[in-house]
Amino acid sequence: SLNATNAEGCSDVSVKTIQVGSTTSTQEQDELVYRLGIFPNPTQDIVNIEFNLDRSRTIRLSIVNAIGQVLQTENLGERSSGLEQISVQQLPAGAYWLMFDVDGIRVAKPLRVIK
């Protein structure tokens, strides 16, 4: 709460409630970092996405540019392990983020595209 009083002695109280949603343990995020791989990096045309998860999970991938624009999204569905290939031919040379959303847990890996 905030209590404000002006020079004339008038006061007002403001109360704001902030609700925090559930959080993801950093341990689970850290584990996912090691279970998700991308290669080659840097790449020109195709990037391979490799994952080896402890159980079947819903996986969604996004390629995001430096200003946060989502350029490409791939829904892989329920998977526990596998290898996917994504074309990046249409992207100009530059630095990007490959964002993994695994059952709502987000992990980002850097991706470089060269021409």
PDB file of C-alpha atoms in Angstrom:
ATOM      1  CA  SER A   1       0.000   0.000   0.000  1.00  0.00           C
ATOM      2  CA  LEU A   2       1.008   3.608  -0.563  1.00  0.00           C
ATOM      3  CA  ASN A   3       0.020   6.428   1.769  1.00  0.00           C
ATOM      4  CA  ALA A   4       0.545   9.928   0.339  1.00  0.00           C
ATOM      5  CA  THR A   5       0.102  13.163   2.287  1.00  0.00           C
ATOM      6  CA  ASN A   6       0.376  16.636   0.747  1.00  0.00           C
ATOM      7  CA  ALA A   7       1.609  19.855   2.416  1.00  0.00           C
ATOM      8  CA  GLU A   8      -1.945  20.723   3.541  1.00  0.00           C
ATOM      9  CA  GLY A   9      -2.337  17.470   5.469  1.00  0.00           C
ATOM     10  CA  CYS A  10      -4.681  15.746   3.021  1.00  0.00           C
ATOM     11  CA  SER A  11      -3.836  12.100   2.530  1.00  0.00           C
ATOM     12  CA  ASP A  12      -4.832   9.207   0.327  1.00  0.00           C
ATOM     13  CA  VAL A  13      -4.081   5.511   0.471  1.00  0.00           C
ATOM     14  CA  SER A  14      -3.705   3.319  -2.588  1.00  0.00           C
ATOM     15  CA  VAL A  15      -3.505  -0.462  -2.423  1.00  0.00           C
ATOM     16  CA  LYS A  16      -2.416  -2.602  -5.374  1.00  0.00           C
ATOM     17  CA  THR A  17      -2.409  -6.389  -5.400  1.00  0.00           C
ATOM     18  CA  ILE A  18       0.170  -8.135  -7.551  1.00  0.00           C
ATOM     19  CA  GLN A  19      -0.444 -11.776  -8.323  1.00  0.00           C
ATOM     20  CA  VAL A  20       2.538 -13.866  -9.354  1.00  0.00           C
ATOM     21  CA  GLY A  21       1.871 -16.961 -11.433  1.00  0.00           C
ATOM     22  CA  SER A  22       3.647 -20.236 -11.057  1.00  0.00           C
ATOM     23  CA  THR A  23       7.357 -20.178 -11.676  1.00  0.00           C
ATOM     24  CA  THR A  24       9.594 -22.691 -13.371  1.00  0.00           C
ATOM     25  CA  SER A  25      12.509 -24.012 -11.431  1.00  0.00           C
ATOM     26  CA  THR A  26      15.815 -23.007 -12.916  1.00  0.00           C
ATOM     27  CA  GLN A  27      16.965 -26.584 -12.359  1.00  0.00           C
ATOM     28  CA  GLU A  28      14.357 -27.830 -14.848  1.00  0.00           C
ATOM     29  CA  GLN A  29      15.317 -25.109 -17.349  1.00  0.00           C
ATOM     30  CA  ASP A  30      19.006 -25.922 -16.926  1.00  0.00           C
ATOM     31  CA  GLU A  31      18.302 -29.598 -17.562  1.00  0.00           C
ATOM     32  CA  LEU A  32      16.412 -28.756 -20.766  1.00  0.00           C
ATOM     33  CA  VAL A  33      19.349 -26.673 -22.035  1.00  0.00           C
ATOM     34  CA  TYR A  34      21.465 -29.835 -22.107  1.00  0.00           C
ATOM     35  CA  ARG A  35      18.715 -31.990 -23.622  1.00  0.00           C
ATOM     36  CA  LEU A  36      18.106 -29.644 -26.585  1.00  0.00           C
ATOM     37  CA  GLY A  37      20.740 -29.158 -29.267  1.00  0.00           C
ATOM     38  CA  ILE A  38      21.109 -27.232 -32.529  1.00  0.00           C
ATOM     39  CA  PHE A  39      23.695 -27.816 -35.247  1.00  0.00           C
ATOM     40  CA  PRO A  40      25.405 -26.688 -37.369  1.00  0.00           C
ATOM     41  CA  ASN A  41      25.676 -23.290 -35.766  1.00  0.00           C
ATOM     42  CA  PRO A  42      26.402 -21.064 -37.612  1.00  0.00           C
ATOM     43  CA  THR A  43      24.364 -22.410 -40.521  1.00  0.00           C
ATOM     44  CA  GLN A  44      23.482 -21.364 -44.065  1.00  0.00           C
ATOM     45  CA  ASP A  45      20.407 -23.331 -45.102  1.00  0.00           C
ATOM     46  CA  ILE A  46      19.260 -25.961 -42.612  1.00  0.00           C
ATOM     47  CA  VAL A  47      19.474 -26.156 -38.837  1.00  0.00           C
ATOM     48  CA  ASN A  48      19.135 -29.524 -37.112  1.00  0.00           C
ATOM     49  CA  ILE A  49      17.198 -29.586 -33.858  1.00  0.00           C
ATOM     50  CA  GLU A  50      18.023 -32.530 -31.617  1.00  0.00           C
ATOM     51  CA  PHE A  51      16.179 -33.327 -28.420  1.00  0.00           C
ATOM     52  CA  ASN A  52      16.429 -36.121 -25.873  1.00  0.00           C
ATOM     53  CA  LEU A  53      13.867 -35.524 -23.138  1.00  0.00           C
ATOM     54  CA  ASP A  54      13.111 -37.565 -20.022  1.00  0.00           C
ATOM     55  CA  ARG A  55       9.476 -38.068 -21.116  1.00  0.00           C
ATOM     56  CA  SER A  56       7.073 -37.132 -23.896  1.00  0.00           C
ATOM     57  CA  ARG A  57       6.437 -33.382 -23.887  1.00  0.00           C
ATOM     58  CA  THR A  58       4.778 -30.805 -26.130  1.00  0.00           C
ATOM     59  CA  ILE A  59       7.471 -28.971 -28.103  1.00  0.00           C
ATOM     60  CA  ARG A  60       7.139 -25.696 -29.999  1.00  0.00           C
ATOM     61  CA  LEU A  61      10.042 -23.899 -31.680  1.00  0.00           C
ATOM     62  CA  SER A  62      10.281 -20.254 -32.717  1.00  0.00           C
ATOM     63  CA  ILE A  63      13.011 -18.295 -34.456  1.00  0.00           C
ATOM     64  CA  VAL A  64      13.178 -14.769 -33.061  1.00  0.00           C
ATOM     65  CA  ASN A  65      15.246 -11.836 -34.336  1.00  0.00           C
ATOM     66  CA  ALA A  66      17.268  -9.380 -32.255  1.00  0.00           C
ATOM     67  CA  ILE A  67      14.276  -7.083 -31.667  1.00  0.00           C
ATOM     68  CA  GLY A  68      11.983  -9.882 -30.513  1.00  0.00           C
ATOM     69  CA  GLN A  69       9.960 -10.459 -33.684  1.00  0.00           C
ATOM     70  CA  VAL A  70       8.894 -14.072 -34.178  1.00  0.00           C
ATOM     71  CA  LEU A  71       9.936 -14.951 -37.734  1.00  0.00           C
ATOM     72  CA  GLN A  72       9.088 -18.635 -37.867  1.00  0.00           C
ATOM     73  CA  THR A  73       7.249 -21.129 -35.666  1.00  0.00           C
ATOM     74  CA  GLU A  74       7.164 -24.925 -35.766  1.00  0.00           C
ATOM     75  CA  ASN A  75       4.832 -27.025 -33.609  1.00  0.00           C
ATOM     76  CA  LEU A  76       6.417 -30.441 -33.141  1.00  0.00           C
ATOM     77  CA  GLY A  77       3.652 -31.866 -30.958  1.00  0.00           C
ATOM     78  CA  GLU A  78       4.298 -34.507 -28.301  1.00  0.00           C
ATOM     79  CA  ARG A  79       7.853 -35.850 -28.486  1.00  0.00           C
ATOM     80  CA  SER A  80      10.460 -37.331 -26.190  1.00  0.00           C
ATOM     81  CA  SER A  81      13.403 -37.595 -28.557  1.00  0.00           C
ATOM     82  CA  GLY A  82      14.215 -37.000 -32.172  1.00  0.00           C
ATOM     83  CA  LEU A  83      15.845 -34.884 -34.832  1.00  0.00           C
ATOM     84  CA  GLU A  84      14.066 -32.170 -36.816  1.00  0.00           C
ATOM     85  CA  GLN A  85      15.391 -30.043 -39.656  1.00  0.00           C
ATOM     86  CA  ILE A  86      14.267 -26.465 -40.170  1.00  0.00           C
ATOM     87  CA  SER A  87      15.066 -24.401 -43.248  1.00  0.00           C
ATOM     88  CA  VAL A  88      16.535 -20.958 -42.584  1.00  0.00           C
ATOM     89  CA  GLN A  89      17.273 -20.165 -46.257  1.00  0.00           C
ATOM     90  CA  GLN A  90      14.751 -17.324 -46.230  1.00  0.00           C
ATOM     91  CA  LEU A  91      16.458 -15.557 -43.311  1.00  0.00           C
ATOM     92  CA  PRO A  92      19.117 -12.935 -43.983  1.00  0.00           C
ATOM     93  CA  ALA A  93      22.541 -13.388 -42.422  1.00  0.00           C
ATOM     94  CA  GLY A  94      22.455 -12.415 -38.779  1.00  0.00           C
ATOM     95  CA  ALA A  95      22.019 -13.408 -35.163  1.00  0.00           C
ATOM     96  CA  TYR A  96      18.771 -14.986 -33.994  1.00  0.00           C
ATOM     97  CA  TRP A  97      17.352 -16.857 -31.024  1.00  0.00           C
ATOM     98  CA  LEU A  98      15.892 -20.322 -31.317  1.00  0.00           C
ATOM     99  CA  MET A  99      13.200 -20.405 -28.640  1.00  0.00           C
ATOM    100  CA  PHE A 100      12.094 -23.775 -27.324  1.00  0.00           C
ATOM    101  CA  ASP A 101       8.774 -24.015 -25.497  1.00  0.00           C
ATOM    102  CA  VAL A 102       8.655 -27.422 -23.815  1.00  0.00           C
ATOM    103  CA  ASP A 103       5.434 -27.918 -21.843  1.00  0.00           C
ATOM    104  CA  GLY A 104       5.421 -24.184 -21.087  1.00  0.00           C
ATOM    105  CA  ILE A 105       9.084 -24.025 -20.058  1.00  0.00           C
ATOM    106  CA  ARG A 106      11.013 -21.626 -22.295  1.00  0.00           C
ATOM    107  CA  VAL A 107      14.647 -22.103 -23.239  1.00  0.00           C
ATOM    108  CA  ALA A 108      16.548 -19.879 -25.682  1.00  0.00           C
ATOM    109  CA  LYS A 109      19.591 -20.877 -27.721  1.00  0.00           C
ATOM    110  CA  PRO A 110      21.564 -18.511 -29.967  1.00  0.00           C
ATOM    111  CA  LEU A 111      21.499 -19.200 -33.707  1.00  0.00           C
ATOM    112  CA  ARG A 112      23.695 -17.580 -36.373  1.00  0.00           C
ATOM    113  CA  VAL A 113      22.787 -17.577 -40.051  1.00  0.00           C
ATOM    114  CA  ILE A 114      25.574 -16.942 -42.563  1.00  0.00           C
ATOM    115  CA  LYS A 115      25.326 -16.520 -46.342  1.00  0.00           C
TER     116      LYS A 115
END
